[in-house]
Structure formats: structure tokens, C-alpha cells
mmCIF file of C-alpha atoms in Angstrom:
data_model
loop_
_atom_site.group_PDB
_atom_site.id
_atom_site.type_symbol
_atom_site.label_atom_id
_atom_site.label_comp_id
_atom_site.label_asym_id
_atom_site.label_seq_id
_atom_site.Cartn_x
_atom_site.Cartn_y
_atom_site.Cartn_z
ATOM 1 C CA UNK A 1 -156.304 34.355 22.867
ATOM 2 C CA UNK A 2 -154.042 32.548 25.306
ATOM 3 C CA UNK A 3 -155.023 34.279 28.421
ATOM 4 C CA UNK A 4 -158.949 33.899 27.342
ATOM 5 C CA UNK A 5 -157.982 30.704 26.985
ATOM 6 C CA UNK A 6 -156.517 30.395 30.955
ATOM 7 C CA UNK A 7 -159.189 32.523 31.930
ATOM 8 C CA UNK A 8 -161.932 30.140 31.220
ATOM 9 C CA UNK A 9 -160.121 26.698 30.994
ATOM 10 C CA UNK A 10 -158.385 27.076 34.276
ATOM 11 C CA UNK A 11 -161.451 27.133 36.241
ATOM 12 C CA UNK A 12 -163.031 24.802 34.906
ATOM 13 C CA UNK A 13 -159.615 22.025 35.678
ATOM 14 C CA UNK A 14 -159.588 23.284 38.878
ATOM 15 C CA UNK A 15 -163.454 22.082 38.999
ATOM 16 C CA UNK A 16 -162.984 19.418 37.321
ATOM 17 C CA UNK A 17 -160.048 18.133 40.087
ATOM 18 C CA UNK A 18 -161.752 19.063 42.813
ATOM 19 C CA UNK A 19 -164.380 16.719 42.123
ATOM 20 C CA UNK A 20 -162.656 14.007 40.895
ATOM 21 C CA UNK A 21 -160.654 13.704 43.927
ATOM 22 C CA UNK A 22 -163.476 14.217 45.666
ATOM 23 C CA UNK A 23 -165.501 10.838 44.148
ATOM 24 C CA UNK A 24 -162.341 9.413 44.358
ATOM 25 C CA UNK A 25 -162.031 8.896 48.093
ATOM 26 C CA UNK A 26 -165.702 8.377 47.775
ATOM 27 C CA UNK A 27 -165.101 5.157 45.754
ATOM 28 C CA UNK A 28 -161.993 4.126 47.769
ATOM 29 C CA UNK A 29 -164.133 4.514 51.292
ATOM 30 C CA UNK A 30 -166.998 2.447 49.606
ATOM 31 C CA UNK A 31 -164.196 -0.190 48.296
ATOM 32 C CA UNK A 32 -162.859 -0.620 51.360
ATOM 33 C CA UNK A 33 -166.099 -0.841 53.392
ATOM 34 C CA UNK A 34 -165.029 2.301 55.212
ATOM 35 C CA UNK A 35 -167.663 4.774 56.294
ATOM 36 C CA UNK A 36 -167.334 8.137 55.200
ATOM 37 C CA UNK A 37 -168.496 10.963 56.602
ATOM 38 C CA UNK A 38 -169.374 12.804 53.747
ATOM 39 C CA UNK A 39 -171.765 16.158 53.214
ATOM 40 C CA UNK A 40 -173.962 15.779 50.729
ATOM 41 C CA UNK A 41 -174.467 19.361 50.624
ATOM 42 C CA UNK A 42 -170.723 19.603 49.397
ATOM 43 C CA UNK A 43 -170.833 16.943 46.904
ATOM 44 C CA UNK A 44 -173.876 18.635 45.049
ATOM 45 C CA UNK A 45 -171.651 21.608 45.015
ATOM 46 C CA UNK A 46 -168.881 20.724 43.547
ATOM 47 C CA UNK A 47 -170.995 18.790 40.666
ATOM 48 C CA UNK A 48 -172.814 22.418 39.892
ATOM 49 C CA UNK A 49 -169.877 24.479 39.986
ATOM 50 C CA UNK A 50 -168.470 21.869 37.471
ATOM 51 C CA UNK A 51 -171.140 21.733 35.393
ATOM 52 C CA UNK A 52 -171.305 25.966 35.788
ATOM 53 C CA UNK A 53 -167.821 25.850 34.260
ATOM 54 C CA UNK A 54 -169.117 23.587 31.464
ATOM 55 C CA UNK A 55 -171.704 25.689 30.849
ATOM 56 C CA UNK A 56 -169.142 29.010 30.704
ATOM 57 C CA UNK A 57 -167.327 26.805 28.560
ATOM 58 C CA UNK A 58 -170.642 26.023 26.055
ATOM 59 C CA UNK A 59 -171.418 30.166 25.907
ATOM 60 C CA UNK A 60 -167.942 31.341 24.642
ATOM 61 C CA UNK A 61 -166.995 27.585 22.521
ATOM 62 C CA UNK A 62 -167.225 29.877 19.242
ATOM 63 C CA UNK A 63 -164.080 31.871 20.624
ATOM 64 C CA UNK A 64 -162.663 29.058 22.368
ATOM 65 C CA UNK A 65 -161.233 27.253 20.101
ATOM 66 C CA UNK A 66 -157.683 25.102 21.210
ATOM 67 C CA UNK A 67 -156.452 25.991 17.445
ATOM 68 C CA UNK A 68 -156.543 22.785 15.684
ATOM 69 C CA UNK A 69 -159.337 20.852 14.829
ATOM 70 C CA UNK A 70 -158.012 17.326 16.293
ATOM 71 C CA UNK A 71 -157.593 18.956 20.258
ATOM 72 C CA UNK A 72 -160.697 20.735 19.790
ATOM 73 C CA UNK A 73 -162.520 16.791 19.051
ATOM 74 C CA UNK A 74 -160.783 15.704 22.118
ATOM 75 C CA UNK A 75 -161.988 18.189 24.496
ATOM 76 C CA UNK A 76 -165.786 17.760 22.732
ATOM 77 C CA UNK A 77 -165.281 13.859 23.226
ATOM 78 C CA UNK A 78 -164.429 13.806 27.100
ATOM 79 C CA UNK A 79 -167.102 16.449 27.770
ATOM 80 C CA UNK A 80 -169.858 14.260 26.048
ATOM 81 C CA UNK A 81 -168.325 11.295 26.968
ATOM 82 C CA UNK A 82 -168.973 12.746 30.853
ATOM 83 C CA UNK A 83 -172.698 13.837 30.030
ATOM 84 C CA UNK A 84 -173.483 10.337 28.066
ATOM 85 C CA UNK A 85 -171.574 8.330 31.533
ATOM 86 C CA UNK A 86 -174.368 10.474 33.736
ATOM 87 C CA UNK A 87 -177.191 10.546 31.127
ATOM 88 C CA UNK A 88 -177.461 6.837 29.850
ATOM 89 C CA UNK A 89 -179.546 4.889 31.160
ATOM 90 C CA UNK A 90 -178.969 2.138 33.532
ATOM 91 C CA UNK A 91 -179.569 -0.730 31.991
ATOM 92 C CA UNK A 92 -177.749 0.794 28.954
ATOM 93 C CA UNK A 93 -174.663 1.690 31.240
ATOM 94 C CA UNK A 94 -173.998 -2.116 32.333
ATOM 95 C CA UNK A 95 -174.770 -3.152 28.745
ATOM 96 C CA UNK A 96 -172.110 -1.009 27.341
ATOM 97 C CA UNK A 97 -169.454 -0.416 29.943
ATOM 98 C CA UNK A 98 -170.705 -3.490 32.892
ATOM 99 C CA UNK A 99 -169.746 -6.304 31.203
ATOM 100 C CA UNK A 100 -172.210 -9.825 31.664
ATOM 101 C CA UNK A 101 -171.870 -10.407 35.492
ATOM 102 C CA UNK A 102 -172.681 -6.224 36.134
ATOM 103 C CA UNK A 103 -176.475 -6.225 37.309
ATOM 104 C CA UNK A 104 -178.928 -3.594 35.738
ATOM 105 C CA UNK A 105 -180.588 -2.814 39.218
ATOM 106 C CA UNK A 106 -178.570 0.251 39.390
ATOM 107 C CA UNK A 107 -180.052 3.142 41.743
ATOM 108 C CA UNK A 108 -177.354 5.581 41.204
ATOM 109 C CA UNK A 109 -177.580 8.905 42.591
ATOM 110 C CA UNK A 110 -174.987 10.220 39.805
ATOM 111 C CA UNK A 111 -177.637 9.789 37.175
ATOM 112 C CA UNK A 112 -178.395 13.166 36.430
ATOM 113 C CA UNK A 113 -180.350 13.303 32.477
ATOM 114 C CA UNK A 114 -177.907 16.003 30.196
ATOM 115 C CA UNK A 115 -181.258 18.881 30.192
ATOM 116 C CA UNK A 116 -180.486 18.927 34.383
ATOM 117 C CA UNK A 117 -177.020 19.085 34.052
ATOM 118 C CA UNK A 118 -177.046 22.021 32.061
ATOM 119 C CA UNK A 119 -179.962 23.676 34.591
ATOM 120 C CA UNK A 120 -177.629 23.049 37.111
ATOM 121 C CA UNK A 121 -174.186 24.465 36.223
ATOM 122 C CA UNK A 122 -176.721 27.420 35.164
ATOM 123 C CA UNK A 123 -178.477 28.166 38.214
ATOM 124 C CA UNK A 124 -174.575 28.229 39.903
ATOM 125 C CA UNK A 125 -173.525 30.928 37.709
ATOM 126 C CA UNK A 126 -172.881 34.411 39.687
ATOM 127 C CA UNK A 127 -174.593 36.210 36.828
ATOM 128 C CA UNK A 128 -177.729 34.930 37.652
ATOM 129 C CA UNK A 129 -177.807 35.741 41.396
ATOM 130 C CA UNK A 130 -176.145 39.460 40.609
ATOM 131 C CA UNK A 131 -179.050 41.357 42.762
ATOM 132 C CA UNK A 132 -179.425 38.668 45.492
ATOM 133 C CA UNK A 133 -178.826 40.109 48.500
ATOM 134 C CA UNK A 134 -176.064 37.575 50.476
ATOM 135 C CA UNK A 135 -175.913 37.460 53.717
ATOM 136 C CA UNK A 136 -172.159 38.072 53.845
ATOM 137 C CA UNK A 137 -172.197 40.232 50.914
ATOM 138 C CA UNK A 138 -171.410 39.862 47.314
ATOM 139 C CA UNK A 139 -167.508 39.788 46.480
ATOM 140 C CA UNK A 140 -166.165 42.529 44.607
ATOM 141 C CA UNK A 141 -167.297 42.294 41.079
ATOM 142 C CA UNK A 142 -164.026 42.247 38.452
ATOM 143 C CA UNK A 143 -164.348 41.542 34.619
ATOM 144 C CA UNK A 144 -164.806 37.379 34.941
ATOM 145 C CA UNK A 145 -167.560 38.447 37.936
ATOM 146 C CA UNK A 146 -170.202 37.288 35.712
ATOM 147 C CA UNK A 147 -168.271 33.950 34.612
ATOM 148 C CA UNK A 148 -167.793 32.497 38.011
ATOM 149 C CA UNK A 149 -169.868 30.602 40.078
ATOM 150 C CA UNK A 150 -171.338 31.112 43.037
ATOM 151 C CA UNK A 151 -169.323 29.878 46.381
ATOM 152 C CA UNK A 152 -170.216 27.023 49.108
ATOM 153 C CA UNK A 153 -171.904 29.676 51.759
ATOM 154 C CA UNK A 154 -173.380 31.536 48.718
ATOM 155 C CA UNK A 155 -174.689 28.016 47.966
ATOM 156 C CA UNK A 156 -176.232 26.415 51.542
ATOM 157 C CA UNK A 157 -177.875 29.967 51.422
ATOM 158 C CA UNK A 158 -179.590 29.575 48.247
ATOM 159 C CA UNK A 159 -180.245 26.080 48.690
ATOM 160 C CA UNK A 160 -182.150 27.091 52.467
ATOM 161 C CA UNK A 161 -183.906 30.704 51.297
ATOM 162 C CA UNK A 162 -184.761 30.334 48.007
ATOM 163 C CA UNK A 163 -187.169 27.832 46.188
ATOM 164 C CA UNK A 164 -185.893 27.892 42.964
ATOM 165 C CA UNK A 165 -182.406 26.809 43.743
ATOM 166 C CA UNK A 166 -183.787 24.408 46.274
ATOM 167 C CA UNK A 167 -186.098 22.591 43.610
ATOM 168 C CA UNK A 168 -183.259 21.866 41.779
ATOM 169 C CA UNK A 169 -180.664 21.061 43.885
ATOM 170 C CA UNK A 170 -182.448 19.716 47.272
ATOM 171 C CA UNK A 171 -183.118 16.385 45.639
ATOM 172 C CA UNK A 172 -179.759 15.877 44.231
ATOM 173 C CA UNK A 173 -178.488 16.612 48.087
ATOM 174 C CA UNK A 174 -181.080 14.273 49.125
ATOM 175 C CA UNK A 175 -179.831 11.551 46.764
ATOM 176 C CA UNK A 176 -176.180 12.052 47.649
ATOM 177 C CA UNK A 177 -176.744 10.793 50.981
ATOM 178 C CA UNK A 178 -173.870 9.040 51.836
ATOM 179 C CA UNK A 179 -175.716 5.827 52.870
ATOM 180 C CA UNK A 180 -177.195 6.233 49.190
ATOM 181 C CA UNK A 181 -173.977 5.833 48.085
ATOM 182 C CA UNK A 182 -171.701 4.178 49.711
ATOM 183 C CA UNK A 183 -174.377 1.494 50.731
ATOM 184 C CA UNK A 184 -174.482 0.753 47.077
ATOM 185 C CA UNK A 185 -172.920 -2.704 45.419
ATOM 186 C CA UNK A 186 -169.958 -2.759 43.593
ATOM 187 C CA UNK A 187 -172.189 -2.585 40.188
ATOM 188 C CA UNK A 188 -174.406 0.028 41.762
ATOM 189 C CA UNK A 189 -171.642 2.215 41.776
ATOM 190 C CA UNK A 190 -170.169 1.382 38.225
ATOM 191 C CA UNK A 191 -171.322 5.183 37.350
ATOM 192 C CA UNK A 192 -169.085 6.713 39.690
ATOM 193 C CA UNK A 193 -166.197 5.017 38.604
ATOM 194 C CA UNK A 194 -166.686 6.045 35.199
ATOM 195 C CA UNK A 195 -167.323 9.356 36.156
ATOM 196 C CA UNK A 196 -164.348 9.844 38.452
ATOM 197 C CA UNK A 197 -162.311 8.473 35.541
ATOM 198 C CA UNK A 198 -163.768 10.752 32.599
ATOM 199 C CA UNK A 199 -162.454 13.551 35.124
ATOM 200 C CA UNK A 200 -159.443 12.506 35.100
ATOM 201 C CA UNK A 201 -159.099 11.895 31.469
ATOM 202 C CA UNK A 202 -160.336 16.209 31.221
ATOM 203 C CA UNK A 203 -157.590 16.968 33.791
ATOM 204 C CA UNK A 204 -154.891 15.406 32.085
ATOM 205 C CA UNK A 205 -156.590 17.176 28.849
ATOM 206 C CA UNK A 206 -156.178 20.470 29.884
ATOM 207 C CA UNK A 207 -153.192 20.236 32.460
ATOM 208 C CA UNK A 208 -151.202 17.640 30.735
ATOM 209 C CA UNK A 209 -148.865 15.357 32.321
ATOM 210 C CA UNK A 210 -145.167 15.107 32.843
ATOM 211 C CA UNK A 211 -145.156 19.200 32.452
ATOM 212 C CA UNK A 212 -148.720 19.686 34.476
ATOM 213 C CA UNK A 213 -148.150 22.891 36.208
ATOM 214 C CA UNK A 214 -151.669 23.222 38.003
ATOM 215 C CA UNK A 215 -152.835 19.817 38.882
ATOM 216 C CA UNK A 216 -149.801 17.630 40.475
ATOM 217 C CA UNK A 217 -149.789 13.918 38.853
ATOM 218 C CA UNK A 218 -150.484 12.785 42.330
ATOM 219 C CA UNK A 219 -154.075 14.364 42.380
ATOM 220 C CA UNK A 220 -155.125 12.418 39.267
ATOM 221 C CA UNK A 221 -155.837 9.199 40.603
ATOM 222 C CA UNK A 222 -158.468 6.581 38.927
ATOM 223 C CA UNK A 223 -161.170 4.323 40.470
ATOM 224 C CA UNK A 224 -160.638 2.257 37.073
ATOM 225 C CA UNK A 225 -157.854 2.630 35.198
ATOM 226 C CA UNK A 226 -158.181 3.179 31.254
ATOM 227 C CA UNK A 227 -159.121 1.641 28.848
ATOM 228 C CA UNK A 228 -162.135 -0.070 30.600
ATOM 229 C CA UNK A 229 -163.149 -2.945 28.206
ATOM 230 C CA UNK A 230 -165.780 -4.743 27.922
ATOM 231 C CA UNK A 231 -166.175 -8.258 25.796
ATOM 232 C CA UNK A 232 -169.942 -8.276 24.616
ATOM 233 C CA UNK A 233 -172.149 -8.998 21.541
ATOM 234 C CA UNK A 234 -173.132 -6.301 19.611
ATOM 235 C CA UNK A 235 -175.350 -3.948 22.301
ATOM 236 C CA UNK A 236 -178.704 -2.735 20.583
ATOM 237 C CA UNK A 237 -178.297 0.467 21.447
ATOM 238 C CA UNK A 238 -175.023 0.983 18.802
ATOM 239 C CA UNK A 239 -175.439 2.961 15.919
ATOM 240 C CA UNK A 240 -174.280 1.382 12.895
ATOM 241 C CA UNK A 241 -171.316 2.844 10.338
ATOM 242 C CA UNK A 242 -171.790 2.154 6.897
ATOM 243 C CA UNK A 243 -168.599 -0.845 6.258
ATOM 244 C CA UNK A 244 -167.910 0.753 3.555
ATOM 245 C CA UNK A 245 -166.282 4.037 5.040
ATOM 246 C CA UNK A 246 -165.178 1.990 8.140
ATOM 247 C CA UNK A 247 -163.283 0.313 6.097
ATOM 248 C CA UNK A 248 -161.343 3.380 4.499
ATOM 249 C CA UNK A 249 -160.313 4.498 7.647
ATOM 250 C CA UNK A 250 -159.445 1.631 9.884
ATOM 251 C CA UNK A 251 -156.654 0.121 10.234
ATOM 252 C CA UNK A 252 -155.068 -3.409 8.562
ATOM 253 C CA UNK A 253 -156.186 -6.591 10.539
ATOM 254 C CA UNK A 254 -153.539 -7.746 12.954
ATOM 255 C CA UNK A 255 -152.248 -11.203 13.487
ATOM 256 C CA UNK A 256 -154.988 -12.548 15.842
ATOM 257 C CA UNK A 257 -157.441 -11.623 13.067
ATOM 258 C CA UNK A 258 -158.797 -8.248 15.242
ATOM 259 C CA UNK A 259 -159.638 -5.092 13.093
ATOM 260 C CA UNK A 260 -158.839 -2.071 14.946
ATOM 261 C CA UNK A 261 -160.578 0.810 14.174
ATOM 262 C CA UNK A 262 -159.354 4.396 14.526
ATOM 263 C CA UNK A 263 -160.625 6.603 16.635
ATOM 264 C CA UNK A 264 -161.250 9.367 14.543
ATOM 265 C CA UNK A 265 -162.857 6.927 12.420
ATOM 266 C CA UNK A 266 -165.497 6.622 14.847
ATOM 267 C CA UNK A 267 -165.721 10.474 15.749
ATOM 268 C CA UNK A 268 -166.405 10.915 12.323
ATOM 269 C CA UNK A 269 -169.214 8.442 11.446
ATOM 270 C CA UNK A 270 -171.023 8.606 14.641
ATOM 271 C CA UNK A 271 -174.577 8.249 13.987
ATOM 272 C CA UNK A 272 -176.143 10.920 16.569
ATOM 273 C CA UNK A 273 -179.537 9.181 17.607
ATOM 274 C CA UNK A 274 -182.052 11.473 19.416
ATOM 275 C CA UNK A 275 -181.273 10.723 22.597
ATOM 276 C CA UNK A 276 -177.604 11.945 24.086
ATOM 277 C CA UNK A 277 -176.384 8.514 25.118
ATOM 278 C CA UNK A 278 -175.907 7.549 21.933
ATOM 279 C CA UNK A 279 -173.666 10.295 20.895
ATOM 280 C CA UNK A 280 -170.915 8.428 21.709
ATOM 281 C CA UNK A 281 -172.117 4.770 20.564
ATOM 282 C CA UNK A 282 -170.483 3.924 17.011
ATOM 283 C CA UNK A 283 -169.951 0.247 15.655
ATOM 284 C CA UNK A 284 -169.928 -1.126 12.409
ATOM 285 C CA UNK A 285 -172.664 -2.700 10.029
ATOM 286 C CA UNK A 286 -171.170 -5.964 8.864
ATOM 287 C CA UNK A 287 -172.291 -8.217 5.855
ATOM 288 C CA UNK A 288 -173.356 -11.270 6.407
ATOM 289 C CA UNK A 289 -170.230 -12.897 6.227
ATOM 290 C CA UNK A 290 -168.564 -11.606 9.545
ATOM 291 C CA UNK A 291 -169.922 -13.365 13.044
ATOM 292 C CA UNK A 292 -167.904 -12.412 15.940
ATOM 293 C CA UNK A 293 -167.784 -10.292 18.884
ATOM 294 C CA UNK A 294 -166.791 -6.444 19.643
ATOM 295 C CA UNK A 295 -164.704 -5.088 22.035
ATOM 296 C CA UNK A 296 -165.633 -1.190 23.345
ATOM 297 C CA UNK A 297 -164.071 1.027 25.482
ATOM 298 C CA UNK A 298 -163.155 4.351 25.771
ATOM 299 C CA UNK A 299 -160.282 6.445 26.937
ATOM 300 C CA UNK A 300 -158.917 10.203 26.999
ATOM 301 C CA UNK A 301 -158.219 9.891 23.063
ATOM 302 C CA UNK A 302 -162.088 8.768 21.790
ATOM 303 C CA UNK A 303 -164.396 5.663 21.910
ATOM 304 C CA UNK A 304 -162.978 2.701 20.418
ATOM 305 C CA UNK A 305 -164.313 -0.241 18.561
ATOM 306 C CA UNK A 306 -162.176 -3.488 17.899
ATOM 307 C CA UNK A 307 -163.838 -6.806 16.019
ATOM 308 C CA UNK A 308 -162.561 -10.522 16.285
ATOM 309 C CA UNK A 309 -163.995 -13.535 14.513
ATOM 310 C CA UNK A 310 -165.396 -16.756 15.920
#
């Protein structure tokens, strides 16, 4: 079980850290007012081959269990939490996450809808392009052959020569264009931040720190550091928690009057709407008699929820 478990988790931190290092000096560049001479070509290629791993990871999750039932939330929480940061919709994003003074003009090219991420990480599976005839030749084919994705010459091929791979990925590439994205305002680019971060939070998931022995600590740099919280009425978009289990599970209020719920309070009485960025939106139905304001954020351990009083 534990070298299934490196066989299929290790590429997919490797991924994972490739790409988040990647945004990362993105985001620095664009902070900095720095231009950067980026290939968009590359940056839609390291999105598919993570979102190939993900979907590895999606095929065998009835073997691939981590053992116990609390890791095994975890891991499901930062990979929605990553799908809902690049599925939810804009005006949704700076509602929940942008605070009051974060515009909702946001033309982000790392809004890719959860239904193309999956299309994605499938069309950069090797398994899929097993009779394609490369033009440097297909590497030798060993027992994880049809688990891997495809390389960066494999993919500029596909992406020139053939029309199905280009209808997917040629207008992500064309949206990556670095003056897309580093031309951007600093709210424009409040998605890639989040992103870059969620990354981070999967890296330290599944190489975690002091002991990391894949990933040096050094790689695993943030664009915002954790928890990112926002002060904000009630969004509309929350699903409500009945009070009554909320309050079964949360914990006592503190001194300043806050009530701090759990996290696994909130993993448990999500409310899953029937759109994906909701998954992760929980809050709690109050009575009449409480008027205040809520405090979200999210980190690697869950999506949290606090309440103070007026």
C-alpha cells in the first residue's frame, strides 16, 4: 500500500511544486512591476500535467486511501478548495476571499470552470495518446506508462498537429499571455494568489515540513500567507448550518465574545449546493437574536468560520 501510495502521490507533489513555484515568481514579477518573460505555452503545461495527476489521483481514490479518515478529509479539502479558488466566480471570489476595497472586474486567466479542469488533466494523460505517433518517439512503456502524463515536446506537438488537444488547450495558452497577466491589478490577480497558496498548502500535505524529504522548505513559498481573512457580512452565496448542530460541535465563546467554530464542524455540515463553488462555503443560520459579522478564511487544515457581536 505504501509504495502505491509513493507511486501516485509523488507525482502529483512534484506537480503540484512545480507549479506553485512557478505562479510564484509570476506573482512576485507582477508585484514588483518587473516584466517577465514568461511562455505561456509552459504555464498551460504545467496546469494540465497537474490537473492529469489529479485526475490519476480521482481514478484509483477507492484504493488510495491515507488510512484514517481525518488525513483523508484534508487531502479532499485542499483539492476542492483548489477547484472552488479556479471555479468560483468572480464576483463571488472578491466577495468571499477580496475583502470590501477588492473590485469584481476581475478578467483572470486562471479561471478555469471544475468540468475543464478535469478535460484537461485528461487529455494530458499518456494513456490517451498510446498510438500517437511522436515525433521523437514514445518513451519506453513500464507499469505506471499509462499513469503519467504526457511531456513538454510531447505537448507543443499536440498542441500544433492535432485539433483536439489544440481546442482545449490553445485558448488557455492564449489567455496566459503574460501581458494578460501580469498587466493585471493587484485585485485582478487575487486568483493567483490563492491558487499559488492552495499549492502550497497540498505540498506541505503530502511532503510535510520539518522532515520534507522531496520538496525543500525553501521551495514552498506563498504569495499570501495563511490564513487569508476576510471581515464581511454574511456573503449570499453561504450555505447555512442548522445552529443547532453548530452548536454541538463548536467550540466555547472566548473572551472577546467570538465563537470559533471547528473545522471539522464545518466539513461535516457543509451544505453542497449545485454548483462546485459552494462546496466549500459553510456558515451558520442564526436566530434572530444574534447581529454581527463573520470572519472566513481558509487554510491547509479546512475552511473556517468565526462570529463576533455588534
Amino acid at each position: 500500500m505504501y509504495n502505491s501510495y509513493r507511486e501516485y502521490s509523488e507525482p502529483l507533489l512534484k506537480a503540484a511544486a512545480k507549479l506553485q513555484d512557478h505562479l510564484y515568481i509570476i506573482g512576485r514579477r507582477k508585484a514588483t512591476g518587473k516584466k517577465v518573460l514568461d511562455n505561456p505555452k509552459y504555464t498551460a503545461y504545467l496546469l494540465g500535467r497537474f490537473f492529469c495527476y489529479v485526475e490519476v489521483f480521482k481514478q484509483l481514490s477507492p484504493s488510495m486511501a491515507f488510512g484514517k479518515p481525518r488525513r483523508d478529509r484534508i487531502f479532499s479539502n485542499i483539492l476542492g478548495r483548489i477547484q472552488v479558488i479556479l471555479a468560483m466566480d468572480n464576483s463571488e471570489l472578491v466577495q468571499l476571499y477580496g475583502g470590501d476595497n477588492c473590485s469584481s472586474n476581475i478578467e483572470n486567466p486562471f479561471k478555469i470552470p471544475s468540468q475543464e479542469q478535469a478535460s484537461l488533466g485528461q487529455l494530458m494523460l499518456r494513456e490517451r495518446w498510446l498510438e500517437y505517433n511522436f515525433r521523437g518517439g514514445s518513451p519506453h512503456k513500464t507499469s505506471s506508462y499509462a499513469h503519467s502524463g504526457v511531456h513538454f515536446p510531447e505537448f507543443t506537438e499536440l498542441l500544433e498537429e492535432n485539433s483536439e488537444f489544440s481546442r482545449w488547450f490553445g485558448p488557455l495558452v492564449e489567455a496566459l499571455n503574460p501581458d494578460h497577466v501580469i498587466g493585471a491589478s493587484d485585485s485582478q490577480n487575487l486568483r493567483l494568489g490563492l491558487f499559488q497558496t492552495a499549492l502550497v498548502d497540498l505540498v506541505d500535505f503530502l511532503d510535510p515540513a520539518p522532515m520534507c524529504t522531496i520538496i525543500p522548505a525553501y521551495r514552498r513559498r506563498r504569495l499570501y500567507t495563511p490564513p487569508r481573512m476576510v471581515h464581511t457580512k454574511l456573503p449570499q452565496t453561504l450555505a447555512y448550518v442548522p445552529e443547532r448542530k453548530c452548536k454541538r460541535h463548536c467550540h466555547a465563546l472566548t473572551k472577546n465574545g467570538r465563537l470559533l467554530l471547528s473545522a471539522s464542524c464545518v466539513q461535516k455540515y457543509i451544505l453542497r449546493g449545485s454548483r462546485p463553488e459552494r462546496w466549500y462555503a459553510a456558515a451558520i443560520s442564526w436566530s434572530s437574536e444574534y447581529s454581527g459579522r463573520f470572519r472566513v478564511w481558509s487554510n491547509w487544515s479546512g475552511f473556517h468560520i468565526s462570529y463576533k457581536s455588534e
